PDB file of C-alpha atoms and ligand atoms in Angstrom:
ATOM      1  CA  UNK A  43       0.000   0.000   0.000  1.00 36.00           C
ATOM      2  CA  UNK A  44       2.987   2.300   0.475  1.00 42.00           C
ATOM      3  CA  UNK A  45       3.113   4.572  -2.559  1.00 49.00           C
ATOM      4  CA  UNK A  46       5.685   7.277  -2.986  1.00 48.00           C
ATOM      5  CA  UNK A  47       5.077  10.499  -4.817  1.00 45.00           C
ATOM      6  CA  UNK A  48       8.135   9.598  -6.891  1.00 43.00           C
ATOM      7  CA  UNK A  49       5.869   7.305  -8.860  1.00 51.00           C
ATOM      8  CA  UNK A  50       3.800  10.289  -9.826  1.00 46.00           C
ATOM      9  CA  UNK A  51       6.813  12.150 -11.063  1.00 41.00           C
ATOM     10  CA  UNK A  52       7.474   9.201 -13.336  1.00 51.00           C
ATOM     11  CA  UNK A  53       3.987   8.351 -14.458  1.00 56.00           C
ATOM     12  CA  UNK A  54       3.143   9.540 -17.942  1.00 59.00           C
ATOM     13  CA  UNK A  55      -0.439  10.646 -18.286  1.00 69.00           C
ATOM     14  CA  UNK A  56      -1.966  12.725 -21.033  1.00 83.00           C
ATOM     15  CA  UNK A  57      -2.852  16.074 -19.473  1.00 89.00           C
ATOM     16  CA  UNK A  58      -4.825  17.173 -22.539  1.00 89.00           C
ATOM     17  CA  UNK A  59      -3.340  20.698 -22.737  1.00 95.00           C
ATOM     18  CA  UNK A  60      -2.008  21.684 -26.168  1.00 94.00           C
ATOM     19  CA  UNK A  61       1.729  22.292 -26.488  1.00 95.00           C
ATOM     20  CA  UNK A  62       1.020  25.657 -28.106  1.00 96.00           C
ATOM     21  CA  UNK A  63      -0.782  26.799 -24.964  1.00 97.00           C
ATOM     22  CA  UNK A  64       2.139  25.788 -22.746  1.00 97.00           C
ATOM     23  CA  UNK A  65       4.499  27.635 -25.123  1.00 97.00           C
ATOM     24  CA  UNK A  66       2.343  30.735 -24.755  1.00 97.00           C
ATOM     25  CA  UNK A  67       2.414  30.528 -20.945  1.00 98.00           C
ATOM     26  CA  UNK A  68       6.206  30.311 -20.947  1.00 97.00           C
ATOM     27  CA  UNK A  69       6.534  33.085 -23.487  1.00 97.00           C
ATOM     28  CA  UNK A  70       4.345  35.550 -21.574  1.00 98.00           C
ATOM     29  CA  UNK A  71       6.008  34.746 -18.244  1.00 98.00           C
ATOM     30  CA  UNK A  72       9.435  35.433 -19.763  1.00 97.00           C
ATOM     31  CA  UNK A  73       8.192  38.635 -21.335  1.00 98.00           C
ATOM     32  CA  UNK A  74       6.957  39.846 -17.965  1.00 98.00           C
ATOM     33  CA  UNK A  75      10.225  39.128 -16.151  1.00 97.00           C
ATOM     34  CA  UNK A  76      12.200  40.821 -18.938  1.00 97.00           C
ATOM     35  CA  UNK A  77      10.297  44.109 -18.563  1.00 97.00           C
ATOM     36  CA  UNK A  78      12.240  47.057 -17.123  1.00 97.00           C
ATOM     37  CA  UNK A  79      12.314  46.944 -13.314  1.00 95.00           C
ATOM     38  CA  UNK A  80      10.122  50.052 -13.001  1.00 96.00           C
ATOM     39  CA  UNK A  81       7.388  48.383 -15.012  1.00 96.00           C
ATOM     40  CA  UNK A  82       7.490  45.230 -12.887  1.00 96.00           C
ATOM     41  CA  UNK A  83       7.525  47.301  -9.687  1.00 96.00           C
ATOM     42  CA  UNK A  84       3.968  48.425 -10.493  1.00 97.00           C
ATOM     43  CA  UNK A  85       2.971  44.968  -9.280  1.00 97.00           C
ATOM     44  CA  UNK A  86       5.421  44.855  -6.363  1.00 96.00           C
ATOM     45  CA  UNK A  87       4.662  42.791  -3.296  1.00 95.00           C
ATOM     46  CA  UNK A  88       3.807  45.059  -0.341  1.00 93.00           C
ATOM     47  CA  UNK A  89       6.060  44.622   2.683  1.00 87.00           C
ATOM     48  CA  UNK A  90       3.427  42.742   4.711  1.00 86.00           C
ATOM     49  CA  UNK A  91       1.793  40.658   2.042  1.00 88.00           C
ATOM     50  CA  UNK A  92       2.986  37.852  -0.127  1.00 88.00           C
ATOM     51  CA  UNK A  93       1.066  38.465  -3.343  1.00 95.00           C
ATOM     52  CA  UNK A  94       2.777  40.399  -6.103  1.00 96.00           C
ATOM     53  CA  UNK A  95       6.129  40.668  -7.816  1.00 97.00           C
ATOM     54  CA  UNK A  96       9.483  40.530  -6.041  1.00 92.00           C
ATOM     55  CA  UNK A  97      11.135  38.262  -3.541  1.00 85.00           C
ATOM     56  CA  UNK A  98       9.690  36.219  -0.702  1.00 77.00           C
ATOM     57  CA  UNK A  99       9.023  37.827   2.643  1.00 70.00           C
ATOM     58  CA  UNK A 100      11.957  38.005   5.014  1.00 67.00           C
ATOM     59  CA  UNK A 101      10.673  36.979   8.443  1.00 64.00           C
ATOM     60  CA  UNK A 102      13.921  36.218  10.253  1.00 65.00           C
ATOM     61  CA  UNK A 103      17.361  37.855  10.349  1.00 65.00           C
ATOM     62  CA  UNK A 104      19.126  34.554   9.800  1.00 65.00           C
ATOM     63  CA  UNK A 105      16.847  33.432   6.991  1.00 66.00           C
ATOM     64  CA  UNK A 106      18.665  32.325   3.864  1.00 68.00           C
ATOM     65  CA  UNK A 107      17.690  34.228   0.748  1.00 75.00           C
ATOM     66  CA  UNK A 108      16.747  32.610  -2.531  1.00 84.00           C
ATOM     67  CA  UNK A 109      18.120  33.548  -5.958  1.00 87.00           C
ATOM     68  CA  UNK A 110      14.705  34.001  -7.485  1.00 90.00           C
ATOM     69  CA  UNK A 111      12.292  36.695  -8.559  1.00 93.00           C
ATOM     70  CA  UNK A 112       8.741  35.570  -8.348  1.00 96.00           C
ATOM     71  CA  UNK A 113       5.247  36.698  -9.169  1.00 97.00           C
ATOM     72  CA  UNK A 114       2.827  35.144  -6.700  1.00 97.00           C
ATOM     73  CA  UNK A 115      -0.918  35.492  -7.191  1.00 98.00           C
ATOM     74  CA  UNK A 116      -4.079  34.021  -5.722  1.00 98.00           C
ATOM     75  CA  UNK A 117      -6.069  32.943  -8.770  1.00 98.00           C
ATOM     76  CA  UNK A 118      -9.047  31.226  -7.099  1.00 97.00           C
ATOM     77  CA  UNK A 119     -11.627  31.930  -5.587  1.00 97.00           C
ATOM     78  CA  UNK A 120     -12.196  34.642  -8.157  1.00 96.00           C
ATOM     79  CA  UNK A 121     -13.711  37.162  -5.702  1.00 97.00           C
ATOM     80  CA  UNK A 122     -10.458  37.122  -3.698  1.00 97.00           C
ATOM     81  CA  UNK A 123      -8.191  37.933  -6.624  1.00 97.00           C
ATOM     82  CA  UNK A 124      -6.173  41.118  -6.130  1.00 98.00           C
ATOM     83  CA  UNK A 125      -6.057  42.331  -9.708  1.00 97.00           C
ATOM     84  CA  UNK A 126      -3.743  45.232  -8.881  1.00 97.00           C
ATOM     85  CA  UNK A 127      -0.933  42.659  -8.773  1.00 98.00           C
ATOM     86  CA  UNK A 128      -1.904  41.001 -12.048  1.00 98.00           C
ATOM     87  CA  UNK A 129       0.314  42.280 -14.892  1.00 98.00           C
ATOM     88  CA  UNK A 130      -1.394  44.232 -17.673  1.00 97.00           C
ATOM     89  CA  UNK A 131       1.843  44.087 -19.581  1.00 95.00           C
ATOM     90  CA  UNK A 132       2.238  41.864 -21.629  1.00 97.00           C
ATOM     91  CA  UNK A 133      -1.353  42.541 -22.649  1.00 97.00           C
ATOM     92  CA  UNK A 134      -2.527  38.949 -22.824  1.00 97.00           C
ATOM     93  CA  UNK A 135      -0.972  37.957 -19.480  1.00 98.00           C
ATOM     94  CA  UNK A 136      -4.208  38.126 -17.475  1.00 98.00           C
ATOM     95  CA  UNK A 137      -6.232  36.144 -20.023  1.00 98.00           C
ATOM     96  CA  UNK A 138      -3.508  33.541 -20.168  1.00 98.00           C
ATOM     97  CA  UNK A 139      -3.603  33.210 -16.377  1.00 98.00           C
ATOM     98  CA  UNK A 140      -7.403  32.805 -16.231  1.00 97.00           C
ATOM     99  CA  UNK A 141      -7.184  30.145 -18.897  1.00 97.00           C
ATOM    100  CA  UNK A 142      -4.204  28.431 -17.318  1.00 96.00           C
ATOM    101  CA  UNK A 143      -5.930  28.291 -13.923  1.00 96.00           C
ATOM    102  CA  UNK A 144      -9.042  26.660 -15.364  1.00 96.00           C
ATOM    103  CA  UNK A 145      -7.056  24.091 -17.325  1.00 96.00           C
ATOM    104  CA  UNK A 146      -4.644  23.121 -14.578  1.00 96.00           C
ATOM    105  CA  UNK A 147      -7.474  22.923 -12.053  1.00 94.00           C
ATOM    106  CA  UNK A 148      -9.136  20.267 -14.214  1.00 95.00           C
ATOM    107  CA  UNK A 149      -5.891  18.285 -14.343  1.00 95.00           C
ATOM    108  CA  UNK A 150      -5.426  18.584 -10.572  1.00 94.00           C
ATOM    109  CA  UNK A 151      -8.955  17.373  -9.856  1.00 94.00           C
ATOM    110  CA  UNK A 152      -8.536  14.430 -12.214  1.00 94.00           C
ATOM    111  CA  UNK A 153      -5.337  13.488 -10.475  1.00 95.00           C
ATOM    112  CA  UNK A 154      -6.933  13.665  -7.035  1.00 96.00           C
ATOM    113  CA  UNK A 155      -9.699  11.376  -8.276  1.00 96.00           C
ATOM    114  CA  UNK A 156      -7.268   8.830  -9.714  1.00 94.00           C
ATOM    115  CA  UNK A 157      -5.219   8.922  -6.536  1.00 96.00           C
ATOM    116  CA  UNK A 158      -8.327   8.220  -4.437  1.00 96.00           C
ATOM    117  CA  UNK A 159      -9.271   5.333  -6.742  1.00 96.00           C
ATOM    118  CA  UNK A 160      -5.758   3.924  -6.455  1.00 95.00           C
ATOM    119  CA  UNK A 161      -6.433   3.518  -2.713  1.00 96.00           C
ATOM    120  CA  UNK A 162      -9.843   1.895  -3.404  1.00 96.00           C
ATOM    121  CA  UNK A 163     -11.633   4.970  -2.059  1.00 97.00           C
ATOM    122  CA  UNK A 164     -14.627   6.744  -3.668  1.00 97.00           C
ATOM    123  CA  UNK A 165     -13.102   9.053  -6.276  1.00 96.00           C
ATOM    124  CA  UNK A 166     -14.359  12.275  -4.653  1.00 97.00           C
ATOM    125  CA  UNK A 167     -12.746  11.484  -1.290  1.00 97.00           C
ATOM    126  CA  UNK A 168      -9.923  14.018  -1.580  1.00 97.00           C
ATOM    127  CA  UNK A 169     -11.709  16.545  -3.809  1.00 96.00           C
ATOM    128  CA  UNK A 170     -14.455  16.888  -1.152  1.00 96.00           C
ATOM    129  CA  UNK A 171     -11.874  17.854   1.461  1.00 96.00           C
ATOM    130  CA  UNK A 172     -10.714  20.732  -0.748  1.00 97.00           C
ATOM    131  CA  UNK A 173     -14.247  22.143  -0.484  1.00 95.00           C
ATOM    132  CA  UNK A 174     -16.301  24.220  -2.901  1.00 93.00           C
ATOM    133  CA  UNK A 175     -13.874  27.110  -2.670  1.00 96.00           C
ATOM    134  CA  UNK A 176     -10.361  25.659  -2.887  1.00 97.00           C
ATOM    135  CA  UNK A 177      -7.440  28.116  -2.884  1.00 97.00           C
ATOM    136  CA  UNK A 178      -5.358  28.123  -6.013  1.00 97.00           C
ATOM    137  CA  UNK A 179      -2.115  30.090  -6.210  1.00 97.00           C
ATOM    138  CA  UNK A 180       0.122  30.671  -9.220  1.00 98.00           C
ATOM    139  CA  UNK A 181       3.812  31.222  -8.607  1.00 98.00           C
ATOM    140  CA  UNK A 182       5.913  32.274 -11.584  1.00 98.00           C
ATOM    141  CA  UNK A 183       9.584  31.739 -10.772  1.00 97.00           C
ATOM    142  CA  UNK A 184      12.380  33.510 -12.613  1.00 96.00           C
ATOM    143  CA  UNK A 185      15.909  32.419 -11.694  1.00 95.00           C
ATOM    144  CA  UNK A 186      18.456  34.829 -13.203  1.00 93.00           C
ATOM    145  CA  UNK A 187      21.886  33.424 -14.110  1.00 92.00           C
ATOM    146  CA  UNK A 188      24.041  33.305 -10.986  1.00 86.00           C
ATOM    147  CA  UNK A 189      27.831  33.671 -11.111  1.00 84.00           C
ATOM    148  CA  UNK A 190      28.331  31.303  -8.152  1.00 84.00           C
ATOM    149  CA  UNK A 191      25.737  28.523  -8.443  1.00 82.00           C
ATOM    150  CA  UNK A 192      27.881  26.529  -6.024  1.00 83.00           C
ATOM    151  CA  UNK A 193      27.112  29.053  -3.262  1.00 82.00           C
ATOM    152  CA  UNK A 194      23.509  30.051  -3.867  1.00 82.00           C
ATOM    153  CA  UNK A 195      20.346  28.045  -4.407  1.00 87.00           C
ATOM    154  CA  UNK A 196      17.416  29.290  -6.457  1.00 90.00           C
ATOM    155  CA  UNK A 197      14.900  28.040  -3.958  1.00 91.00           C
ATOM    156  CA  UNK A 198      15.943  26.449  -0.672  1.00 89.00           C
ATOM    157  CA  UNK A 199      14.807  22.950   0.281  1.00 90.00           C
ATOM    158  CA  UNK A 200      11.110  22.865   1.126  1.00 91.00           C
ATOM    159  CA  UNK A 201       8.026  20.734   0.687  1.00 95.00           C
ATOM    160  CA  UNK A 202       4.944  22.417  -0.770  1.00 96.00           C
ATOM    161  CA  UNK A 203       2.158  23.544   1.583  1.00 95.00           C
ATOM    162  CA  UNK A 204      -0.471  22.776  -1.040  1.00 97.00           C
ATOM    163  CA  UNK A 205      -2.545  19.682  -1.470  1.00 97.00           C
ATOM    164  CA  UNK A 206      -1.160  19.124  -4.910  1.00 97.00           C
ATOM    165  CA  UNK A 207       1.154  21.197  -7.130  1.00 98.00           C
ATOM    166  CA  UNK A 208       1.592  21.227 -10.877  1.00 97.00           C
ATOM    167  CA  UNK A 209       4.870  22.551 -12.146  1.00 97.00           C
ATOM    168  CA  UNK A 210       5.558  23.694 -15.676  1.00 97.00           C
ATOM    169  CA  UNK A 211       9.327  23.484 -15.892  1.00 96.00           C
ATOM    170  CA  UNK A 212      11.653  25.451 -18.115  1.00 97.00           C
ATOM    171  CA  UNK A 213      11.872  23.580 -21.429  1.00 96.00           C
ATOM    172  CA  UNK A 214      15.677  23.912 -21.624  1.00 96.00           C
ATOM    173  CA  UNK A 215      17.301  24.591 -18.291  1.00 96.00           C
ATOM    174  CA  UNK A 216      17.173  21.905 -15.642  1.00 96.00           C
ATOM    175  CA  UNK A 217      17.304  22.785 -11.942  1.00 96.00           C
ATOM    176  CA  UNK A 218      14.755  20.932  -9.850  1.00 97.00           C
ATOM    177  CA  UNK A 219      15.981  18.291  -7.411  1.00 97.00           C
ATOM    178  CA  UNK A 220      14.052  16.211  -4.929  1.00 95.00           C
ATOM    179  CA  UNK A 221      15.019  14.338  -1.844  1.00 95.00           C
ATOM    180  CA  UNK A 222      14.240  10.647  -1.470  1.00 93.00           C
ATOM    181  CA  UNK A 223      15.879   8.385   1.117  1.00 93.00           C
ATOM    182  CA  UNK A 224      18.287  11.217   1.987  1.00 93.00           C
ATOM    183  CA  UNK A 225      19.536  11.418  -1.575  1.00 95.00           C
ATOM    184  CA  UNK A 226      18.939  14.197  -4.086  1.00 95.00           C
ATOM    185  CA  UNK A 227      17.523  13.210  -7.465  1.00 96.00           C
ATOM    186  CA  UNK A 228      17.350  15.522 -10.468  1.00 96.00           C
ATOM    187  CA  UNK A 229      14.005  15.936 -12.153  1.00 95.00           C
ATOM    188  CA  UNK A 230      14.704  15.699 -15.876  1.00 95.00           C
ATOM    189  CA  UNK A 231      13.121  17.965 -18.471  1.00 94.00           C
ATOM    190  CA  UNK A 232      10.354  16.534 -20.602  1.00 91.00           C
ATOM    191  CA  UNK A 233       9.446  19.611 -22.669  1.00 87.00           C
ATOM    192  CA  UNK A 234       5.631  19.482 -22.560  1.00 93.00           C
ATOM    193  CA  UNK A 235       5.197  17.372 -19.460  1.00 94.00           C
ATOM    194  CA  UNK A 236       3.737  18.770 -16.261  1.00 95.00           C
ATOM    195  CA  UNK A 237       5.519  17.753 -13.084  1.00 95.00           C
ATOM    196  CA  UNK A 238       3.056  16.701 -10.395  1.00 95.00           C
ATOM    197  CA  UNK A 239       4.069  17.108  -6.815  1.00 96.00           C
ATOM    198  CA  UNK A 240       2.210  15.943  -3.722  1.00 97.00           C
ATOM    199  CA  UNK A 241       2.012  18.722  -1.108  1.00 98.00           C
ATOM    200  CA  UNK A 242       1.843  18.492   2.694  1.00 97.00           C
ATOM    201  CA  UNK A 243      -1.950  18.674   2.856  1.00 98.00           C
ATOM    202  CA  UNK A 244      -2.397  15.591   0.678  1.00 98.00           C
ATOM    203  CA  UNK A 245       0.148  13.757   2.809  1.00 98.00           C
ATOM    204  CA  UNK A 246      -2.031  14.682   5.803  1.00 98.00           C
ATOM    205  CA  UNK A 247      -5.324  13.654   4.128  1.00 98.00           C
ATOM    206  CA  UNK A 248      -3.859  10.338   2.990  1.00 98.00           C
ATOM    207  CA  UNK A 249      -2.554   9.673   6.530  1.00 98.00           C
ATOM    208  CA  UNK A 250       1.000   9.630   5.207  1.00 98.00           C
ATOM    209  CA  UNK A 251       0.484   7.265   2.261  1.00 97.00           C
ATOM    210  CA  UNK A 252       1.222   9.885  -0.372  1.00 97.00           C
ATOM    211  CA  UNK A 253       4.394  11.678   0.666  1.00 96.00           C
ATOM    212  CA  UNK A 254       5.172  15.352   0.175  1.00 97.00           C
ATOM    213  CA  UNK A 255       8.796  15.363  -0.943  1.00 96.00           C
ATOM    214  CA  UNK A 256      11.392  17.971   0.010  1.00 95.00           C
ATOM    215  CA  UNK A 257      12.754  19.614  -3.118  1.00 96.00           C
ATOM    216  CA  UNK A 258      14.916  22.563  -4.127  1.00 95.00           C
ATOM    217  CA  UNK A 259      15.801  24.521  -7.253  1.00 95.00           C
ATOM    218  CA  UNK A 260      19.383  25.182  -8.334  1.00 94.00           C
ATOM    219  CA  UNK A 261      20.737  28.190 -10.186  1.00 91.00           C
ATOM    220  CA  UNK A 262      22.705  28.121 -13.409  1.00 90.00           C
ATOM    221  CA  UNK A 263      25.850  30.192 -14.054  1.00 91.00           C
ATOM    222  CA  UNK A 264      24.980  31.292 -17.587  1.00 94.00           C
ATOM    223  CA  UNK A 265      21.337  30.734 -18.268  1.00 95.00           C
ATOM    224  CA  UNK A 266      18.130  31.978 -16.720  1.00 96.00           C
ATOM    225  CA  UNK A 267      15.397  29.521 -15.773  1.00 96.00           C
ATOM    226  CA  UNK A 268      11.633  30.056 -15.759  1.00 97.00           C
ATOM    227  CA  UNK A 269       9.022  27.877 -14.108  1.00 97.00           C
ATOM    228  CA  UNK A 270       5.373  28.113 -13.097  1.00 98.00           C
ATOM    229  CA  UNK A 271       4.025  26.340 -10.034  1.00 98.00           C
ATOM    230  CA  UNK A 272       0.246  26.098  -9.614  1.00 98.00           C
ATOM    231  CA  UNK A 273      -0.656  25.233  -6.025  1.00 97.00           C
ATOM    232  CA  UNK A 274      -4.053  23.694  -5.364  1.00 97.00           C
ATOM    233  CA  UNK A 275      -5.003  23.769  -1.687  1.00 97.00           C
ATOM    234  CA  UNK A 276      -8.112  23.153   0.453  1.00 97.00           C
ATOM    235  CA  UNK A 277     -10.415  26.028   1.409  1.00 97.00           C
ATOM    236  CA  UNK A 278      -8.615  27.484   4.469  1.00 96.00           C
ATOM    237  CA  UNK A 279     -11.923  27.719   6.350  1.00 96.00           C
ATOM    238  CA  UNK A 280     -12.468  23.960   6.078  1.00 96.00           C
ATOM    239  CA  UNK A 281     -11.066  21.477   8.535  1.00 96.00           C
ATOM    240  CA  UNK A 282      -9.031  18.706   6.928  1.00 96.00           C
ATOM    241  CA  UNK A 283      -7.412  15.595   8.285  1.00 97.00           C
ATOM    242  CA  UNK A 284      -6.589  11.973   7.538  1.00 98.00           C
ATOM    243  CA  UNK A 285      -9.403  10.185   5.683  1.00 97.00           C
ATOM    244  CA  UNK A 286     -11.059   7.796   8.196  1.00 97.00           C
ATOM    245  CA  UNK A 287     -10.787   4.782   5.857  1.00 97.00           C
ATOM    246  CA  UNK A 288      -7.007   5.200   5.880  1.00 97.00           C
ATOM    247  CA  UNK A 289      -6.688   5.092   9.656  1.00 98.00           C
ATOM    248  CA  UNK A 290      -6.488   1.647  11.253  1.00 96.00           C
ATOM    249  CA  UNK A 291      -4.441  -0.411  13.693  1.00 96.00           C
ATOM    250  CA  UNK A 292      -1.713  -1.030  11.197  1.00 95.00           C
ATOM    251  CA  UNK A 293      -1.597   2.642  10.205  1.00 96.00           C
ATOM    252  CA  UNK A 294      -2.603   4.761  13.215  1.00 98.00           C
ATOM    253  CA  UNK A 295      -3.636   8.373  12.787  1.00 98.00           C
ATOM    254  CA  UNK A 296      -0.443  10.280  11.927  1.00 98.00           C
ATOM    255  CA  UNK A 297      -1.777  13.850  11.775  1.00 97.00           C
ATOM    256  CA  UNK A 298      -4.116  16.130  13.716  1.00 96.00           C
ATOM    257  CA  UNK A 299      -7.130  17.768  12.128  1.00 96.00           C
ATOM    258  CA  UNK A 300      -6.171  21.238  10.948  1.00 94.00           C
ATOM    259  CA  UNK A 301      -7.503  24.382   9.336  1.00 93.00           C
ATOM    260  CA  UNK A 302      -5.703  27.050   7.327  1.00 93.00           C
ATOM    261  CA  UNK A 303      -2.425  25.141   7.058  1.00 93.00           C
ATOM    262  CA  UNK A 304      -0.909  27.636   4.636  1.00 86.00           C
ATOM    263  CA  UNK A 305      -1.005  30.449   7.200  1.00 83.00           C
ATOM    264  CA  UNK A 306       1.401  28.741   9.609  1.00 80.00           C
ATOM    265  CA  UNK A 307       3.386  27.293   6.732  1.00 84.00           C
ATOM    266  CA  UNK A 308       5.567  30.312   5.963  1.00 75.00           C
ATOM    267  CA  UNK A 309       6.544  30.801   9.571  1.00 77.00           C
ATOM    268  CA  UNK A 310       8.181  27.358   9.685  1.00 81.00           C
ATOM    269  CA  UNK A 311       9.374  27.422   6.102  1.00 75.00           C
ATOM    270  CA  UNK A 312      11.409  30.597   6.434  1.00 70.00           C
ATOM    271  CA  UNK A 313      13.260  29.064   9.410  1.00 74.00           C
ATOM    272  CA  UNK A 314      14.119  26.052   7.287  1.00 72.00           C
ATOM    273  CA  UNK A 315      11.779  23.826   9.336  1.00 79.00           C
ATOM    274  CA  UNK A 316       9.177  21.427   8.003  1.00 89.00           C
ATOM    275  CA  UNK A 317       5.697  22.791   8.764  1.00 91.00           C
ATOM    276  CA  UNK A 318       4.201  19.281   8.541  1.00 95.00           C
ATOM    277  CA  UNK A 319       6.174  18.250  11.632  1.00 92.00           C
ATOM    278  CA  UNK A 320       4.096  20.701  13.672  1.00 90.00           C
ATOM    279  CA  UNK A 321       0.836  18.840  12.931  1.00 92.00           C
ATOM    280  CA  UNK A 322       1.921  15.264  13.599  1.00 95.00           C
ATOM    281  CA  UNK A 323       0.028  13.362  16.301  1.00 94.00           C
TER     282      UNK A 323
HETATM  283  O1  AKG B  67      11.284  26.085 -10.024  1.00 55.83           O
HETATM  284  C1  AKG B  67      11.242  24.910  -9.674  1.00 55.83           C
HETATM  285  O2  AKG B  67      11.707  23.996 -10.340  1.00 55.83           O
HETATM  286  C2  AKG B  67      10.603  24.551  -8.365  1.00 55.83           C
HETATM  287  C3  AKG B  67       9.616  25.572  -7.864  1.00 55.83           C
HETATM  288  C4  AKG B  67       9.040  25.203  -6.549  1.00 55.83           C
HETATM  289  O3  AKG B  67       9.387  24.230  -5.934  1.00 55.83           O
HETATM  290  C5  AKG B  67       7.988  26.063  -5.953  1.00 55.83           C
HETATM  291  O4  AKG B  67       7.683  27.135  -6.507  1.00 55.83           O
HETATM  292  O5  AKG B  67       7.453  25.655  -4.898  1.00 55.83           O
HETATM  293 FE1  FE2 B  68       8.015  23.738  -4.318  1.00 55.83          FE
END
């Protein structure tokens, strides 16, 4: 019954999204990051929020900094979108993001259904826990070339706070690595493949059967790298926890019931700690 998320990195499934659409997403993201700084600053992250363009929040003096510029936006529920942070330049950026959200959401829901079926559970088991108003965040990552890639990481080791994440990798520059059995493995580039990553909240719901792997992104000395992560997470107002059918004598309850996991996530993350450790039984 033990299944590792590694299998999902390897599994080839047809996601049904045309290559030309994925090309357009990458093209518009690059165009945005290549705008003059002043233009990008119009969408700058405020000092006490995380949405917008710039770097991640610095919460601690000893926090290590990442070699990445990012544009982080809540894309669902629609009435919570903060459009002032959504680029109007390039002109089709917003439309692309609406479209991208809808398409990747369908893929994420299909995956959650197949994963439930693979455990002989009713297919809606996980989807129901995400609620009617799941949170979906888009994070565009831009890693500029870095003269000393041996000294600086693009994104420090972390596991995602989502339920499930879809990552559109750069089609040319590799950089993602994940930890399994204390060893780092590179995630190879398959140009039009989507990388699927299990996040902490799905590890919790599956009572530890699906694992949320620690991963990091490297920098490259001569080439920039662009990726898009789409994080699909339960409605923060809804309580989630291990599915009852997955708790038994052989596999006792591993996690507490929790609400709004993402809120506490950043506090632990920026200290280099694993937020999931705080919710173990
Ligand atoms: O850029 C990558 O390859 C990884 C991005 C990532 O892990 C994230 O945004 O959470
Ligand atoms: Fe990640």
